[in-house]
JSON list of C-alpha atoms in Angstrom, two decimals:
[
{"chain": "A", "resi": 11, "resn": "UNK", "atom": "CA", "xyz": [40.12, -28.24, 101.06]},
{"chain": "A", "resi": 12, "resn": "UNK", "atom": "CA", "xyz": [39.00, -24.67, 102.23]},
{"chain": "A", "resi": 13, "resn": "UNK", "atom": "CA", "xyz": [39.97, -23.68, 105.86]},
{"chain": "A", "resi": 14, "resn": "UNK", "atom": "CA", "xyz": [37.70, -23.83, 108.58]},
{"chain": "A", "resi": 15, "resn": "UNK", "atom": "CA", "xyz": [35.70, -20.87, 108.25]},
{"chain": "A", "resi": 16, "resn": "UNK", "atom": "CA", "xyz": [35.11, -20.92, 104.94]},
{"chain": "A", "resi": 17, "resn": "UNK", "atom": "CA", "xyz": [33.75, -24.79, 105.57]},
{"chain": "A", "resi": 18, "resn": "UNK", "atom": "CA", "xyz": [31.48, -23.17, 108.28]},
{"chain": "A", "resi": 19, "resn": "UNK", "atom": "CA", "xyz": [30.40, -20.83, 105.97]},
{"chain": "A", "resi": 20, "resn": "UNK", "atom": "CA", "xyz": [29.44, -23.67, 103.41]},
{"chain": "A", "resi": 21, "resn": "UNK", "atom": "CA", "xyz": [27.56, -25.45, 106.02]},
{"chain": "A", "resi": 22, "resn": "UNK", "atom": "CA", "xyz": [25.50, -22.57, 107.18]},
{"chain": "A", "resi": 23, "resn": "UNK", "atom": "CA", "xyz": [24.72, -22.03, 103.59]},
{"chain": "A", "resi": 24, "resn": "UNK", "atom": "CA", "xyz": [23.83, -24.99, 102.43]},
{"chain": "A", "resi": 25, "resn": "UNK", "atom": "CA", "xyz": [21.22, -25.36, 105.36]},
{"chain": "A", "resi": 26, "resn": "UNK", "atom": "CA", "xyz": [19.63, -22.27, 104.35]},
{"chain": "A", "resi": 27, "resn": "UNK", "atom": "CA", "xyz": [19.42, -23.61, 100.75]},
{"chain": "A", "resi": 28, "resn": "UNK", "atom": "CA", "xyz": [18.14, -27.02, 101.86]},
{"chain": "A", "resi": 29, "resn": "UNK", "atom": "CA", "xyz": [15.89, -26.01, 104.41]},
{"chain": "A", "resi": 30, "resn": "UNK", "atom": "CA", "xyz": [14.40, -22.62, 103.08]},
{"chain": "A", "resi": 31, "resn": "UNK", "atom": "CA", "xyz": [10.84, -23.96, 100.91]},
{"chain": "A", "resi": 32, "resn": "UNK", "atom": "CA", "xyz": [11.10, -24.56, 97.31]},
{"chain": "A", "resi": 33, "resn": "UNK", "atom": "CA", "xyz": [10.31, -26.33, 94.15]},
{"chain": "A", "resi": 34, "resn": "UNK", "atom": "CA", "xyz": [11.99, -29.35, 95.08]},
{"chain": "A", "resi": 35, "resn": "UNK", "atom": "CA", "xyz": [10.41, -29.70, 98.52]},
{"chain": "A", "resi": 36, "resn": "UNK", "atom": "CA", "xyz": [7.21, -28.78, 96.82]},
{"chain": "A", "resi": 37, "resn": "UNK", "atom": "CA", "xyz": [7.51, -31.22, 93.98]},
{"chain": "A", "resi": 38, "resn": "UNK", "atom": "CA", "xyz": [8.33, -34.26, 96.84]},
{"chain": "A", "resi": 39, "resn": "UNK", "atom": "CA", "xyz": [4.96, -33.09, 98.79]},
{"chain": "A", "resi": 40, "resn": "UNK", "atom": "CA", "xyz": [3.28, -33.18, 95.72]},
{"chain": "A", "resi": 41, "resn": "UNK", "atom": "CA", "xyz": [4.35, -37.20, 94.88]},
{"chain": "A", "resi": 42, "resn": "UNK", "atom": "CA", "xyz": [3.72, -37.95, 98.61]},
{"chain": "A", "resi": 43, "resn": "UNK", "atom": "CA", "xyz": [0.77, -36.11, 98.55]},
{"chain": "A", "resi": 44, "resn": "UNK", "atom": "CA", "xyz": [-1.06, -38.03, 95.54]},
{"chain": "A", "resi": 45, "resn": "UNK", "atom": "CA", "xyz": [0.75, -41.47, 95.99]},
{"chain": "A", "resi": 46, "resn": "UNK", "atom": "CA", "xyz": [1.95, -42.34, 99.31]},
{"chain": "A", "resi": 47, "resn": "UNK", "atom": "CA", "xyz": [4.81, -42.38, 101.71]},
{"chain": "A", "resi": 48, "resn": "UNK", "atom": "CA", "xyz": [7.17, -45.14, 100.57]},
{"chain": "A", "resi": 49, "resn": "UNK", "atom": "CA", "xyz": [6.63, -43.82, 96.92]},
{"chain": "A", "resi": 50, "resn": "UNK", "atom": "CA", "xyz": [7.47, -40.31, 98.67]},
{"chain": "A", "resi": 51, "resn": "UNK", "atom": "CA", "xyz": [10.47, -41.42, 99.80]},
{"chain": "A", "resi": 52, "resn": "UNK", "atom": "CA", "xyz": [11.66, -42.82, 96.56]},
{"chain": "A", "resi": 53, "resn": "UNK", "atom": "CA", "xyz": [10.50, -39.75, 95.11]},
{"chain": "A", "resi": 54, "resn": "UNK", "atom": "CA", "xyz": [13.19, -37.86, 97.10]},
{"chain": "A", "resi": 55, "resn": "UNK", "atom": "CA", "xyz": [15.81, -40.55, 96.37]},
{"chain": "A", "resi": 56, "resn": "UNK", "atom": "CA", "xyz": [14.90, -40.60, 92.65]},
{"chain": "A", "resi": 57, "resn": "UNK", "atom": "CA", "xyz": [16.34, -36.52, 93.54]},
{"chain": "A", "resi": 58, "resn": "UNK", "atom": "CA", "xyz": [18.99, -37.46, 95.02]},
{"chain": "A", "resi": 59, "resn": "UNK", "atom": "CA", "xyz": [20.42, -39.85, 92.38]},
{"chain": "A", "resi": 60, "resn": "UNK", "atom": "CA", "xyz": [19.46, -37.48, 89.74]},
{"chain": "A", "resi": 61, "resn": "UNK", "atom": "CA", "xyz": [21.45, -34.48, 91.25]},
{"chain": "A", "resi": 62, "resn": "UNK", "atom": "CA", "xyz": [24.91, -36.89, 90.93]},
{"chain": "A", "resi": 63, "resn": "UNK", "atom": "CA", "xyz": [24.55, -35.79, 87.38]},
{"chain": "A", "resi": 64, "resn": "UNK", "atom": "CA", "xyz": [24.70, -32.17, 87.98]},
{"chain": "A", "resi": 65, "resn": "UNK", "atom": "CA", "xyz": [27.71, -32.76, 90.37]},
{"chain": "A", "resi": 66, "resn": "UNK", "atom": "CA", "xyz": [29.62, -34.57, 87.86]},
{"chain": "A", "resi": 67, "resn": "UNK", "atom": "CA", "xyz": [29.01, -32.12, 85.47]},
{"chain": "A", "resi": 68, "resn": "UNK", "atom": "CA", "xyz": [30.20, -29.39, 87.93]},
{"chain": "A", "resi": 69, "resn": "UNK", "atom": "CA", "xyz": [32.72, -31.20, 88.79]},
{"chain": "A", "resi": 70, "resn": "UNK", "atom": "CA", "xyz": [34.04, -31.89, 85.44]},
{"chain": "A", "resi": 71, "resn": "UNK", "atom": "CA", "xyz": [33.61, -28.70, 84.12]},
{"chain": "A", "resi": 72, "resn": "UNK", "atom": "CA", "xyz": [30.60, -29.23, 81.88]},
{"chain": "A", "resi": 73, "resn": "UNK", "atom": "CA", "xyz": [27.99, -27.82, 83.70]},
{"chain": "A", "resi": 74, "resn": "UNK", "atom": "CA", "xyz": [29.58, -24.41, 81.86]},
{"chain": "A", "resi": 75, "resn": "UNK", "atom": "CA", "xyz": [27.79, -25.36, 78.79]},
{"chain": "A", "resi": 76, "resn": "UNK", "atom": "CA", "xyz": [24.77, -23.72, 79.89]},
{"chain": "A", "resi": 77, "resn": "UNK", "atom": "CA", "xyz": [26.85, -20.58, 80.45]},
{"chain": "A", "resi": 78, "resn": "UNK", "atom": "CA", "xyz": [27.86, -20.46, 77.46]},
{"chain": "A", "resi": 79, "resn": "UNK", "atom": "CA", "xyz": [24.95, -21.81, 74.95]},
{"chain": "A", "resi": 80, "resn": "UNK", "atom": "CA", "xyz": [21.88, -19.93, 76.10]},
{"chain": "A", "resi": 81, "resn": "UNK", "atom": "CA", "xyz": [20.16, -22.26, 73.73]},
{"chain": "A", "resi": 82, "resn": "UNK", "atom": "CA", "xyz": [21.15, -25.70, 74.96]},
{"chain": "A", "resi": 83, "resn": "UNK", "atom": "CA", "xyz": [20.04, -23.90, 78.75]},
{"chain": "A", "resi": 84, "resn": "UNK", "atom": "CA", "xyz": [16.35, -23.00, 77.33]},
{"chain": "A", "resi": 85, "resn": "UNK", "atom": "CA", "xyz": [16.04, -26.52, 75.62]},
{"chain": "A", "resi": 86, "resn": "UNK", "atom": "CA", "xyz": [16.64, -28.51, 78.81]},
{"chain": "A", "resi": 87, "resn": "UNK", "atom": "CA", "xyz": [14.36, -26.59, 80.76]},
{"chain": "A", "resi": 88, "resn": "UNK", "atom": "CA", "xyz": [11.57, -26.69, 78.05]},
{"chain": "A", "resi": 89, "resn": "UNK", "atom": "CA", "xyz": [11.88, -29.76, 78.28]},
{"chain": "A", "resi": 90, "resn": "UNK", "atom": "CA", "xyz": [12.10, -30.42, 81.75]},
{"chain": "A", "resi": 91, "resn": "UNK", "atom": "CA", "xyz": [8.73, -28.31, 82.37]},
{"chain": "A", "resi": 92, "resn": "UNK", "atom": "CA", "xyz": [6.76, -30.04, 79.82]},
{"chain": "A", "resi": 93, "resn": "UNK", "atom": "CA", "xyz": [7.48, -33.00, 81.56]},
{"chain": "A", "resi": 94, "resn": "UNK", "atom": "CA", "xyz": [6.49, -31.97, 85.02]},
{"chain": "A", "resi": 95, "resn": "UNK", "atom": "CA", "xyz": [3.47, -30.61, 83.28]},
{"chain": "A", "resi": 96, "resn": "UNK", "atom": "CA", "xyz": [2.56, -34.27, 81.49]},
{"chain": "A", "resi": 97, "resn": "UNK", "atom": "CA", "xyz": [3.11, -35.68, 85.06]},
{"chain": "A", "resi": 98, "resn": "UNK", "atom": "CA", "xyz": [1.00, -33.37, 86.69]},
{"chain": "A", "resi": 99, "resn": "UNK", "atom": "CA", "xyz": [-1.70, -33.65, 84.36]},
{"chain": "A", "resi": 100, "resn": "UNK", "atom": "CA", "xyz": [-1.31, -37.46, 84.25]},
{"chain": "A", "resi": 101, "resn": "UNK", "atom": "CA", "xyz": [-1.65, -37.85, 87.84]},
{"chain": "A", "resi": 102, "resn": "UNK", "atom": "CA", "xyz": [-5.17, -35.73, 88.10]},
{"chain": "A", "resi": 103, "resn": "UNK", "atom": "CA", "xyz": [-6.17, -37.75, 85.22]},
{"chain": "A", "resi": 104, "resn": "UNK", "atom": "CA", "xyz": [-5.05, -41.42, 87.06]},
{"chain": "A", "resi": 105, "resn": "UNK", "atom": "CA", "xyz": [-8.42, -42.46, 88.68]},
{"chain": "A", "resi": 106, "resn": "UNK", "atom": "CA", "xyz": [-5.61, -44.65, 91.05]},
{"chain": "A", "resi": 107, "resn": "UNK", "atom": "CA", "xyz": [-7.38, -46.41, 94.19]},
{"chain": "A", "resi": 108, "resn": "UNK", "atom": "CA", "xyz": [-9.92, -45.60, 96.21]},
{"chain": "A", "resi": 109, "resn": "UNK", "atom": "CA", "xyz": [-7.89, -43.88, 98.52]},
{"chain": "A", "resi": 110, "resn": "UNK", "atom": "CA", "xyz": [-3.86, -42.79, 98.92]},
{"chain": "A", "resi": 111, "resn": "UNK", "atom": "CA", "xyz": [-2.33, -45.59, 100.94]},
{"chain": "A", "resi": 112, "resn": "UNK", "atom": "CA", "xyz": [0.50, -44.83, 103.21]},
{"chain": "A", "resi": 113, "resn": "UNK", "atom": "CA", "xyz": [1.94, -47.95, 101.63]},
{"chain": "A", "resi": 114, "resn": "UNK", "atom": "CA", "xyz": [1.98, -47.12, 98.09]},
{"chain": "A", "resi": 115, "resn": "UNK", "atom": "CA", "xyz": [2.43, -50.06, 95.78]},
{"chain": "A", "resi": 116, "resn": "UNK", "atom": "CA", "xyz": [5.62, -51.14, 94.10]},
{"chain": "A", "resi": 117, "resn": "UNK", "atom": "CA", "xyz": [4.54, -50.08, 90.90]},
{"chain": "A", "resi": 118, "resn": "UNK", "atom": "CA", "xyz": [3.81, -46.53, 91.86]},
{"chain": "A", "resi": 119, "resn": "UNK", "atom": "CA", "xyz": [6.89, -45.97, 94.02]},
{"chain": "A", "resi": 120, "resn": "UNK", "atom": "CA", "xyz": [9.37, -47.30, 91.45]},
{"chain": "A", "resi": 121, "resn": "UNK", "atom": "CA", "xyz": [7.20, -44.54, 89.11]},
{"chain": "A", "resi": 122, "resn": "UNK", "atom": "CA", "xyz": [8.18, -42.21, 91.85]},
{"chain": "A", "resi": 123, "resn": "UNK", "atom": "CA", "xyz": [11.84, -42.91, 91.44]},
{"chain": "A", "resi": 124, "resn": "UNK", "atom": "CA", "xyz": [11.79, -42.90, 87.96]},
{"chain": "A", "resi": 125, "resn": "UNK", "atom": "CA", "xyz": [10.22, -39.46, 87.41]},
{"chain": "A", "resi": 126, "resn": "UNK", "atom": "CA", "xyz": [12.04, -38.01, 89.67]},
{"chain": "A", "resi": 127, "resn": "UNK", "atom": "CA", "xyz": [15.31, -38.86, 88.71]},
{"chain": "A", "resi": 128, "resn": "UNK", "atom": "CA", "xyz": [14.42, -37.82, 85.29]},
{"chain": "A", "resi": 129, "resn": "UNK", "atom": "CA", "xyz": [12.63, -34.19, 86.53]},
{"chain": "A", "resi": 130, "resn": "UNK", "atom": "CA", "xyz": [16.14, -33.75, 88.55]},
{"chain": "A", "resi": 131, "resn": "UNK", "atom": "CA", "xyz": [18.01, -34.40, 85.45]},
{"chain": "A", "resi": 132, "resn": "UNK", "atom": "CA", "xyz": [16.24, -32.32, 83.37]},
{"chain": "A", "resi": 133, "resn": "UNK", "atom": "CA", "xyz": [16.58, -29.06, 85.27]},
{"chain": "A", "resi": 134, "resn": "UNK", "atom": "CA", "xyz": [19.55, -27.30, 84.24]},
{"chain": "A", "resi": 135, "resn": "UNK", "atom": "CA", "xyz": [18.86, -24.47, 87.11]},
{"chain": "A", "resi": 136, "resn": "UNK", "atom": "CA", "xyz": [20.57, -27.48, 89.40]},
{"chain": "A", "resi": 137, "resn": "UNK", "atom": "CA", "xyz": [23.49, -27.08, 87.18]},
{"chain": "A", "resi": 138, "resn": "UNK", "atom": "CA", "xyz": [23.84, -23.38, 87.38]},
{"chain": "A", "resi": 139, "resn": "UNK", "atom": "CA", "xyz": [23.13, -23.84, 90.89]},
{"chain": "A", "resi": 140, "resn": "UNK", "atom": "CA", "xyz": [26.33, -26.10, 91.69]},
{"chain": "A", "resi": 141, "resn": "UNK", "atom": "CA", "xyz": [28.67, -23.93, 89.42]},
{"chain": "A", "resi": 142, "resn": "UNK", "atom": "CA", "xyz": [27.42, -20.77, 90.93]},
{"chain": "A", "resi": 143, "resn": "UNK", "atom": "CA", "xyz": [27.74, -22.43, 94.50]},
{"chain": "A", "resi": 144, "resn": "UNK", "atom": "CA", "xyz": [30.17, -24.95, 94.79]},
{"chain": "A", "resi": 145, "resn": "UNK", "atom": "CA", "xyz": [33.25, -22.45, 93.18]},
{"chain": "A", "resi": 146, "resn": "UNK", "atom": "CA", "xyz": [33.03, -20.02, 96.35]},
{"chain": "A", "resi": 147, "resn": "UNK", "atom": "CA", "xyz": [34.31, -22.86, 98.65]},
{"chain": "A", "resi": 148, "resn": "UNK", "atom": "CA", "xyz": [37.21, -24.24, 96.63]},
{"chain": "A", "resi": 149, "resn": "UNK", "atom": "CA", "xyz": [40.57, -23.76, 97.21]},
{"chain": "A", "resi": 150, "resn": "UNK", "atom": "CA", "xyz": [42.59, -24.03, 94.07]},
{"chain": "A", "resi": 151, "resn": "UNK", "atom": "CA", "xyz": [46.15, -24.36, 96.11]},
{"chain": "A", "resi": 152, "resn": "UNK", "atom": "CA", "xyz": [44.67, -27.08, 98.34]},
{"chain": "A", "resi": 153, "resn": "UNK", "atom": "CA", "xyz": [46.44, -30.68, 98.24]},
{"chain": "A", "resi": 154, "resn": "UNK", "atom": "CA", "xyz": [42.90, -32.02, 96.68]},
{"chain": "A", "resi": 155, "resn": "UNK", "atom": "CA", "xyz": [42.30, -31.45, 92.99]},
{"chain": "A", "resi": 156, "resn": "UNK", "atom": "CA", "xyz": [39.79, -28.87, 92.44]},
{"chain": "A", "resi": 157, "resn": "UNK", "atom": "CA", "xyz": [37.64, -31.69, 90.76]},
{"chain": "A", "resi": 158, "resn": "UNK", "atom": "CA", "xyz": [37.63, -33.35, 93.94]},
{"chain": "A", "resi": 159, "resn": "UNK", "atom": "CA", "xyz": [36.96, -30.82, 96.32]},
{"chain": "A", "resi": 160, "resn": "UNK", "atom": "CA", "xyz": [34.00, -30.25, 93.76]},
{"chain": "A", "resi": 161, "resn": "UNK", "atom": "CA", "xyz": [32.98, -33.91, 94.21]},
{"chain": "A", "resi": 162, "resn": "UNK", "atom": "CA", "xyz": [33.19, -33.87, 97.79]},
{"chain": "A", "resi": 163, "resn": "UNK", "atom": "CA", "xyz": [31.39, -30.82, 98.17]},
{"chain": "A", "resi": 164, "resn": "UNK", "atom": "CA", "xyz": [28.38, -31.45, 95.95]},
{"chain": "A", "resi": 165, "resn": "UNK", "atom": "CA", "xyz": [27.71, -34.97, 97.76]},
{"chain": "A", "resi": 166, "resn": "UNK", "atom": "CA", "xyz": [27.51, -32.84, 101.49]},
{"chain": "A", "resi": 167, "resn": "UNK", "atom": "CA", "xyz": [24.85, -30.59, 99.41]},
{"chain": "A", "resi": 168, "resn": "UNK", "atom": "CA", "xyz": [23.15, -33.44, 97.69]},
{"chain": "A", "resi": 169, "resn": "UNK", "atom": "CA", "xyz": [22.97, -34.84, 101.41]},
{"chain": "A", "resi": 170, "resn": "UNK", "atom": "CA", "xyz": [21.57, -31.96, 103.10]},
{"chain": "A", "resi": 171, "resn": "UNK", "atom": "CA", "xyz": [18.86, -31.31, 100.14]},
{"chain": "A", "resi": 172, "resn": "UNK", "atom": "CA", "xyz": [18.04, -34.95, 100.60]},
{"chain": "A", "resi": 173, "resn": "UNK", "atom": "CA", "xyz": [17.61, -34.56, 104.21]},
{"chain": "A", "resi": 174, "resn": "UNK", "atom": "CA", "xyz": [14.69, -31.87, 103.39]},
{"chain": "A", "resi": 175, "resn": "UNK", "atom": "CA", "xyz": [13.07, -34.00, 101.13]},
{"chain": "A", "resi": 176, "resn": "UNK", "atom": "CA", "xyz": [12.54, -36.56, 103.66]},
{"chain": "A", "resi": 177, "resn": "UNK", "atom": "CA", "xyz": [11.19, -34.47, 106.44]},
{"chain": "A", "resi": 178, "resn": "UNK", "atom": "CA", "xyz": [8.73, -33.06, 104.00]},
{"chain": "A", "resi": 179, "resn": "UNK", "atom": "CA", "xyz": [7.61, -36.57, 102.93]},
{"chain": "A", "resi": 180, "resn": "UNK", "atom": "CA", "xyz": [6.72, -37.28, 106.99]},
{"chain": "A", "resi": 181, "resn": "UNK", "atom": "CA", "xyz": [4.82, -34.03, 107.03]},
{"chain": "A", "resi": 182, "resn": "UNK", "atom": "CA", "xyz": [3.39, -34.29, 103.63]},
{"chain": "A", "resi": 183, "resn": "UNK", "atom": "CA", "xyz": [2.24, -38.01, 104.48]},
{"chain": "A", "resi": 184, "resn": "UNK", "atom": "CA", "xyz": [0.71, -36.99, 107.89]},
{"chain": "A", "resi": 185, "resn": "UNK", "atom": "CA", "xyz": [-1.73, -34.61, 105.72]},
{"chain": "A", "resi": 186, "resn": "UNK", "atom": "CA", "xyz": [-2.48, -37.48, 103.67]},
{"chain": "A", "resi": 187, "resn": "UNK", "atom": "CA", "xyz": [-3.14, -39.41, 106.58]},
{"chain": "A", "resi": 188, "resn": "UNK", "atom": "CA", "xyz": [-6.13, -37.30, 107.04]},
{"chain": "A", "resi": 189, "resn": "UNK", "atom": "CA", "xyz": [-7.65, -38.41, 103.60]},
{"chain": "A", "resi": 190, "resn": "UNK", "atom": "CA", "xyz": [-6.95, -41.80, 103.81]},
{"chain": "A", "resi": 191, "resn": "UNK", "atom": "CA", "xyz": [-10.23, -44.26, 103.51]},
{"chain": "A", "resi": 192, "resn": "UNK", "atom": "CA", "xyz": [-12.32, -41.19, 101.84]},
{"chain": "A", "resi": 193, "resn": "UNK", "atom": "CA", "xyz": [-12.85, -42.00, 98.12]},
{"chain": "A", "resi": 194, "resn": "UNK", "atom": "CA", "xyz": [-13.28, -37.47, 97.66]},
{"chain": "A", "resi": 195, "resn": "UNK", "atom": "CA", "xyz": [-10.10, -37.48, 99.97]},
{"chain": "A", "resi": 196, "resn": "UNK", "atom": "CA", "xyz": [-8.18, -39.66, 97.59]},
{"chain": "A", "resi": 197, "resn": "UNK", "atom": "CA", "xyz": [-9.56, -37.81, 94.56]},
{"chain": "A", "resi": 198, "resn": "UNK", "atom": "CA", "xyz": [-8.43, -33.91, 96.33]},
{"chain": "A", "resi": 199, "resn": "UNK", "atom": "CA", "xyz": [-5.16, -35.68, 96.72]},
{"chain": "A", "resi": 200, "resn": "UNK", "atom": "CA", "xyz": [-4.33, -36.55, 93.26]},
{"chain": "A", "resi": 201, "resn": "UNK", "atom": "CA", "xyz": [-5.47, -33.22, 92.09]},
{"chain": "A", "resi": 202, "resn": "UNK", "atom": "CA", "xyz": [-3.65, -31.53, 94.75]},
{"chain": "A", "resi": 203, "resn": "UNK", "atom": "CA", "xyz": [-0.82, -32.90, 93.84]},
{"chain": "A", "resi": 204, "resn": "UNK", "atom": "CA", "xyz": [-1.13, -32.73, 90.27]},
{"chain": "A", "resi": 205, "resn": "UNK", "atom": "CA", "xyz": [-1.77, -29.28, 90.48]},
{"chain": "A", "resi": 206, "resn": "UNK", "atom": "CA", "xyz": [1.44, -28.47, 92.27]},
{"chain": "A", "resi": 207, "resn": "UNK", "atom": "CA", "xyz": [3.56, -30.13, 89.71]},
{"chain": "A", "resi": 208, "resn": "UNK", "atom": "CA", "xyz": [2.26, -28.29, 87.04]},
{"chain": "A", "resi": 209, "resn": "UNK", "atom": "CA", "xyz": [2.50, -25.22, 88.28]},
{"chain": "A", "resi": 210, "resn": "UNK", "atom": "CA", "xyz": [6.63, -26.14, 88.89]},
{"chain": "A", "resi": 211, "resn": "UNK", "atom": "CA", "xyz": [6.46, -27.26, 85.45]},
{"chain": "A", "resi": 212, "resn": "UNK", "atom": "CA", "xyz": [4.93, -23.83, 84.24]},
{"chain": "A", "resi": 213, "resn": "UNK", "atom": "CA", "xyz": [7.08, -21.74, 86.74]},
{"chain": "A", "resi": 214, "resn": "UNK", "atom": "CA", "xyz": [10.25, -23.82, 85.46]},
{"chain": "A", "resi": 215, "resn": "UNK", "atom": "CA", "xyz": [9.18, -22.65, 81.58]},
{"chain": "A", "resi": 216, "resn": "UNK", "atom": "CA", "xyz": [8.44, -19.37, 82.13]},
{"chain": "A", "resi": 217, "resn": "UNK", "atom": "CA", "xyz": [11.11, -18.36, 84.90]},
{"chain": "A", "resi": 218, "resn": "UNK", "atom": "CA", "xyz": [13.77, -15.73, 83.02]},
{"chain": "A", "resi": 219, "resn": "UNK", "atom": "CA", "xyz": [16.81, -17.23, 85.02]}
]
């Protein structure tokens, strides 16, 4: 692995990347937000599995795809917007309960995981993210193959990102809290919400990067 410094350096910069508000912080508000804590948290797990892929693929070299076929790029993030959008819209739509509960129910929370692995997934700026990242803070001559050091690496990022999610779930759910037991509240909620992921998904289509 990379000497000390350069770790500190990937520590300090992976805190400003996890911490510093963003789509994916916005996008776990949004599922708190509309359908409760607990489905909030598995919202930000459903992230956290979902960004393994883009590690692997970093890892293993075929994150570089994208690099190289523009196309293939533009498809997966198509893609990956329109689906935010459907969800987005969906959720407005959803008349749901009469009110958010903090305890969403199974159904909705493993529909929290779900989505979110699959939004993760389907957003290949993750992928240029890790190969853009990750590369600066391997050493090539270290005892640990570069593929590892990759690995290793893109978990302590996954971690730290994670680690936003879930304060912004306790923050996001407090707000909710507020709604909670008003049938309008509810409603404001799941339009809220909705309305934030569809503006990710249209930010995602149109972005030029």
């Amino acid at each position: 692995m990379a000497g000390w410094e350069t770790l500190l350096a990937f520590a300090m910069a992976t805190a400003v990347f996890a911490y510093i508000p963003g789509p994916a912080l916005l996008y776990t508000a949004a599922q708190t937000v509309a359908r409760g804590r607990r489905a909030g948290f598995m919202a930000a797990l459903g992230i956290h599995v979902g960004c393994y892929a883009h590690v692997f693929a970093a890892a293993f070299g075929l994150s570089a795809i994208f690099r190289h076929v523009p196309e293939a790029y533009l498809a997966l993030k198509l893609v990956g917007a329109l689906y935010l959008v459907w969800l987005g819209v969906e959720m407005m739509l959803n008349r749901g309960e009469a009110a958010p509960s903090v305890e969403a129910a199974p159904r909705s929370e493993r529909a929290a995981f779900a989505q979110s692995m699959i939004v993760e997934i389907l957003n290949p700026k993750v992928a240029i993210f890790f190969i853009a990242f990750l590369p600066q803070f391997v050493e090539p001559a270290a005892a640990l193959p570069v593929w590892a050091q990759f690995l290793v690496l893109g978990v302590i990022v996954n971690l730290a990102f994670s680690s936003a999610d879930v304060i912004t779930v306790f923050a996001a759910s407090a707000v909710m809290a507020k709604a909670r037991g008003s049938r309008r509240g509810a409603r404001a909620m799941r339009v809220a919400g909705g309305s934030i992921m569809v503006a990710l998904g249209v930010k995602l289509a149109t972005d030029k990067a």
